[in-house]
Amino acid sequence: MEEMELILDEGEGYLIEFKESVSDSLAKEMVAFANSSGGRIFLGVSDEGVIKGVNITNRLRSQVQDVARKCDPPVSIILDELANVLIIEVREGTDKPHSCKDGFFIRTGPSSQKLRRDEIIDYFNHEGKIRFDEQFCMDFKYPDDFSEERFQRYLQQCKITSNLSSEQIFTNLGVAQRQAGRLLVEFAMKVGH
């Protein structure tokens, strides 16, 4: 109980959020903590740090677990209770970034901030979810920018024989994809060009 008093006195912060009840914003807070360093949500506490309390039932626990499961990917939480307050410990995500129906969020100081489109792209890059070599090179025109002769020489050096066309080989290797009648090639393949 002493730790609870210290937390209430200090108020909300980077690792602490107060919620009076389960609301639509609970998923947003869970996602923000999972995308940051983790944190704890105190359900049954007002923004001012006053214990209002909640009726902690299996239904409430299940409701909170459902919110965590509906995040994409699901958020890992541990539930605890103290003095009619449900404490939701949100673990830092191992498969970031997490999102909820309202978008992608991170913890910034004592609040959760929605990421803009460019910030989401940066976040995916930072987490290693987007790799340069797996991106399509939009300025590479197949077959104009492609050397069939070099490719056949490469296949011979690797002792690869195939009755497939070059395009079929690229597609089977996963380094190219046909979209809107055009063969899109990954940067990894262009680098070898």
Short mmCIF file of C-alpha atoms in Angstrom, two decimals:
data_model
loop_
_atom_site.label_atom_id
_atom_site.label_comp_id
_atom_site.label_asym_id
_atom_site.label_seq_id
_atom_site.Cartn_x
_atom_site.Cartn_y
_atom_site.Cartn_z
CA MET A 1 0.00 0.00 0.00
CA GLU A 2 2.95 2.31 0.65
CA GLU A 3 4.12 1.95 -2.97
CA MET A 4 0.59 2.80 -4.13
CA GLU A 5 0.61 6.03 -2.09
CA LEU A 6 3.96 7.03 -3.60
CA ILE A 7 2.63 6.38 -7.11
CA LEU A 8 -0.56 8.34 -6.43
CA ASP A 9 1.45 11.26 -5.01
CA GLU A 10 3.80 11.32 -7.99
CA GLY A 11 0.98 11.10 -10.54
CA GLU A 12 0.94 9.99 -14.13
CA GLY A 13 4.22 9.73 -15.98
CA TYR A 14 6.11 7.86 -18.69
CA LEU A 15 5.50 4.51 -16.95
CA ILE A 16 2.22 5.24 -15.10
CA GLU A 17 -1.33 5.93 -16.35
CA PHE A 18 -4.51 6.36 -14.29
CA LYS A 19 -7.95 5.31 -15.58
CA GLU A 20 -11.21 5.50 -13.66
CA SER A 21 -12.82 2.72 -15.72
CA VAL A 22 -12.47 0.61 -18.85
CA SER A 23 -12.97 2.92 -21.83
CA ASP A 24 -12.14 3.01 -25.53
CA SER A 25 -8.83 4.70 -24.71
CA LEU A 26 -7.58 1.66 -22.74
CA ALA A 27 -6.33 -0.01 -25.94
CA LYS A 28 -4.52 3.20 -26.91
CA GLU A 29 -2.70 3.27 -23.55
CA MET A 30 -1.78 -0.43 -23.77
CA VAL A 31 -0.38 0.01 -27.28
CA ALA A 32 1.58 3.13 -26.27
CA PHE A 33 3.22 1.32 -23.34
CA ALA A 34 3.96 -1.79 -25.45
CA ASN A 35 5.57 0.39 -28.14
CA SER A 36 7.66 2.20 -25.53
CA SER A 37 9.26 0.72 -22.40
CA GLY A 38 6.18 -0.88 -20.90
CA GLY A 39 4.28 0.57 -17.96
CA ARG A 40 1.36 0.21 -15.59
CA ILE A 41 -2.24 1.33 -15.88
CA PHE A 42 -4.09 1.82 -12.60
CA LEU A 43 -7.77 1.12 -13.27
CA GLY A 44 -9.95 2.74 -10.62
CA VAL A 45 -7.84 5.87 -10.14
CA SER A 46 -8.79 9.36 -11.40
CA ASP A 47 -6.40 11.56 -13.40
CA GLU A 48 -5.84 13.53 -10.20
CA GLY A 49 -4.56 10.40 -8.42
CA VAL A 50 -7.68 9.80 -6.29
CA ILE A 51 -8.69 6.17 -5.76
CA LYS A 52 -12.26 5.77 -7.02
CA GLY A 53 -12.03 1.99 -7.03
CA VAL A 54 -13.54 -0.56 -9.40
CA ASN A 55 -15.45 -3.76 -8.77
CA ILE A 56 -12.79 -6.31 -9.70
CA THR A 57 -14.64 -9.30 -11.13
CA ASN A 58 -13.74 -12.07 -13.55
CA ARG A 59 -15.85 -10.21 -16.11
CA LEU A 60 -13.71 -7.07 -15.70
CA ARG A 61 -10.49 -9.08 -15.91
CA SER A 62 -11.78 -10.80 -19.05
CA GLN A 63 -12.77 -7.45 -20.56
CA VAL A 64 -9.26 -6.06 -19.99
CA GLN A 65 -7.66 -9.23 -21.43
CA ASP A 66 -9.91 -8.91 -24.52
CA VAL A 67 -8.73 -5.33 -25.07
CA ALA A 68 -5.10 -6.52 -24.97
CA ARG A 69 -5.81 -9.44 -27.34
CA LYS A 70 -7.54 -7.20 -29.90
CA CYS A 71 -4.40 -5.10 -30.33
CA ASP A 72 -2.29 -6.00 -33.35
CA PRO A 73 -0.15 -7.83 -32.47
CA PRO A 74 -1.72 -8.65 -29.09
CA VAL A 75 -0.24 -6.83 -26.09
CA SER A 76 1.22 -8.87 -23.21
CA ILE A 77 -0.22 -7.86 -19.83
CA ILE A 78 -0.23 -9.06 -16.23
CA LEU A 79 -3.14 -8.21 -13.94
CA ASP A 80 -2.82 -7.52 -10.23
CA GLU A 81 -5.07 -5.82 -7.72
CA LEU A 82 -4.64 -3.64 -4.69
CA ALA A 83 -7.28 -1.70 -2.71
CA ASN A 84 -10.05 -1.96 -5.35
CA VAL A 85 -7.61 -0.89 -8.06
CA LEU A 86 -6.88 -3.21 -10.97
CA ILE A 87 -3.23 -2.82 -11.94
CA ILE A 88 -2.53 -3.64 -15.57
CA GLU A 89 1.17 -4.19 -16.13
CA VAL A 90 1.90 -3.80 -19.83
CA ARG A 91 5.08 -5.47 -21.00
CA GLU A 92 7.32 -3.79 -23.54
CA GLY A 93 6.45 -5.36 -26.88
CA THR A 94 8.74 -7.93 -28.44
CA ASP A 95 7.05 -7.61 -31.85
CA LYS A 96 6.73 -3.83 -32.19
CA PRO A 97 4.98 -1.80 -33.37
CA HIS A 98 1.60 -2.56 -31.84
CA SER A 99 -1.59 -0.87 -32.97
CA CYS A 100 -5.23 -0.67 -31.98
CA LYS A 101 -8.31 0.35 -33.96
CA ASP A 102 -7.40 4.01 -33.39
CA GLY A 103 -3.87 3.66 -34.80
CA PHE A 104 -0.28 3.47 -33.57
CA PHE A 105 0.69 5.17 -30.28
CA ILE A 106 3.84 5.70 -28.21
CA ARG A 107 4.38 7.03 -24.73
CA THR A 108 5.75 10.58 -24.60
CA GLY A 109 6.21 11.79 -21.04
CA PRO A 110 2.94 11.37 -19.14
CA SER A 111 0.76 10.96 -22.23
CA SER A 112 0.18 8.68 -25.20
CA GLN A 113 0.70 10.23 -28.61
CA LYS A 114 -0.71 9.00 -31.91
CA LEU A 115 1.93 8.50 -34.58
CA ARG A 116 1.58 10.31 -37.90
CA ARG A 117 2.05 8.41 -41.16
CA ASP A 118 5.73 9.41 -41.53
CA GLU A 119 6.39 8.53 -37.88
CA ILE A 120 4.84 5.09 -38.41
CA ILE A 121 7.16 4.47 -41.37
CA ASP A 122 10.17 5.62 -39.30
CA TYR A 123 9.06 3.36 -36.44
CA PHE A 124 8.77 0.32 -38.74
CA ASN A 125 12.25 1.09 -40.10
CA HIS A 126 13.68 1.53 -36.59
CA GLU A 127 12.22 -1.82 -35.50
CA GLY A 128 13.70 -3.56 -38.56
CA LYS A 129 10.29 -4.38 -40.04
CA ILE A 130 11.13 -2.72 -43.35
CA ARG A 131 14.39 -3.74 -44.97
CA PHE A 132 15.89 -1.69 -47.77
CA ASP A 133 16.92 -4.76 -49.76
CA GLU A 134 13.33 -6.07 -49.69
CA GLN A 135 11.81 -2.87 -51.08
CA PHE A 136 10.82 -2.65 -54.72
CA CYS A 137 13.03 -0.49 -56.91
CA MET A 138 10.44 1.55 -58.81
CA ASP A 139 12.94 3.01 -61.31
CA PHE A 140 14.19 -0.42 -62.46
CA LYS A 141 12.44 -1.35 -65.72
CA TYR A 142 12.38 -5.03 -66.59
CA PRO A 143 13.53 -6.17 -69.16
CA ASP A 144 15.10 -2.86 -70.34
CA ASP A 145 17.45 -2.48 -67.34
CA PHE A 146 18.18 -6.19 -67.08
CA SER A 147 21.10 -8.11 -68.60
CA GLU A 148 19.88 -11.59 -69.56
CA GLU A 149 23.44 -12.48 -70.59
CA ARG A 150 24.87 -11.66 -67.13
CA PHE A 151 22.07 -13.54 -65.43
CA GLN A 152 22.65 -16.67 -67.52
CA ARG A 153 26.39 -16.45 -66.76
CA TYR A 154 25.54 -16.22 -63.04
CA LEU A 155 23.30 -19.30 -63.28
CA GLN A 156 26.11 -21.24 -64.99
CA GLN A 157 28.66 -20.21 -62.33
CA CYS A 158 26.26 -21.41 -59.62
CA LYS A 159 25.63 -24.61 -61.61
CA ILE A 160 21.90 -23.88 -61.69
CA THR A 161 19.94 -25.35 -64.55
CA SER A 162 16.32 -24.53 -65.13
CA ASN A 163 13.70 -24.57 -67.85
CA LEU A 164 12.02 -21.54 -66.26
CA SER A 165 12.22 -18.02 -67.66
CA SER A 166 14.27 -15.42 -65.79
CA GLU A 167 11.04 -13.76 -64.63
CA GLN A 168 9.74 -17.07 -63.22
CA ILE A 169 13.03 -17.63 -61.38
CA PHE A 170 12.87 -14.13 -59.82
CA THR A 171 9.27 -14.67 -58.74
CA ASN A 172 10.03 -18.12 -57.29
CA LEU A 173 13.00 -16.67 -55.36
CA GLY A 174 10.73 -13.93 -53.98
CA VAL A 175 12.86 -11.07 -55.34
CA ALA A 176 10.31 -9.88 -57.88
CA GLN A 177 6.57 -9.60 -58.17
CA ARG A 178 4.21 -8.80 -61.02
CA GLN A 179 1.85 -5.91 -60.24
CA ALA A 180 -0.41 -4.08 -62.68
CA GLY A 181 1.26 -5.78 -65.64
CA ARG A 182 4.76 -4.73 -64.55
CA LEU A 183 7.53 -6.82 -62.98
CA LEU A 184 8.69 -5.08 -59.79
CA VAL A 185 12.19 -6.01 -58.65
CA GLU A 186 13.61 -5.72 -55.13
CA PHE A 187 16.65 -3.52 -54.47
CA ALA A 188 18.64 -6.63 -53.54
CA MET A 189 18.36 -7.89 -57.08
CA LYS A 190 19.11 -4.48 -58.62
CA VAL A 191 22.27 -4.14 -56.50
CA GLY A 192 23.57 -7.29 -58.18
CA HIS A 193 22.80 -5.79 -61.59
#
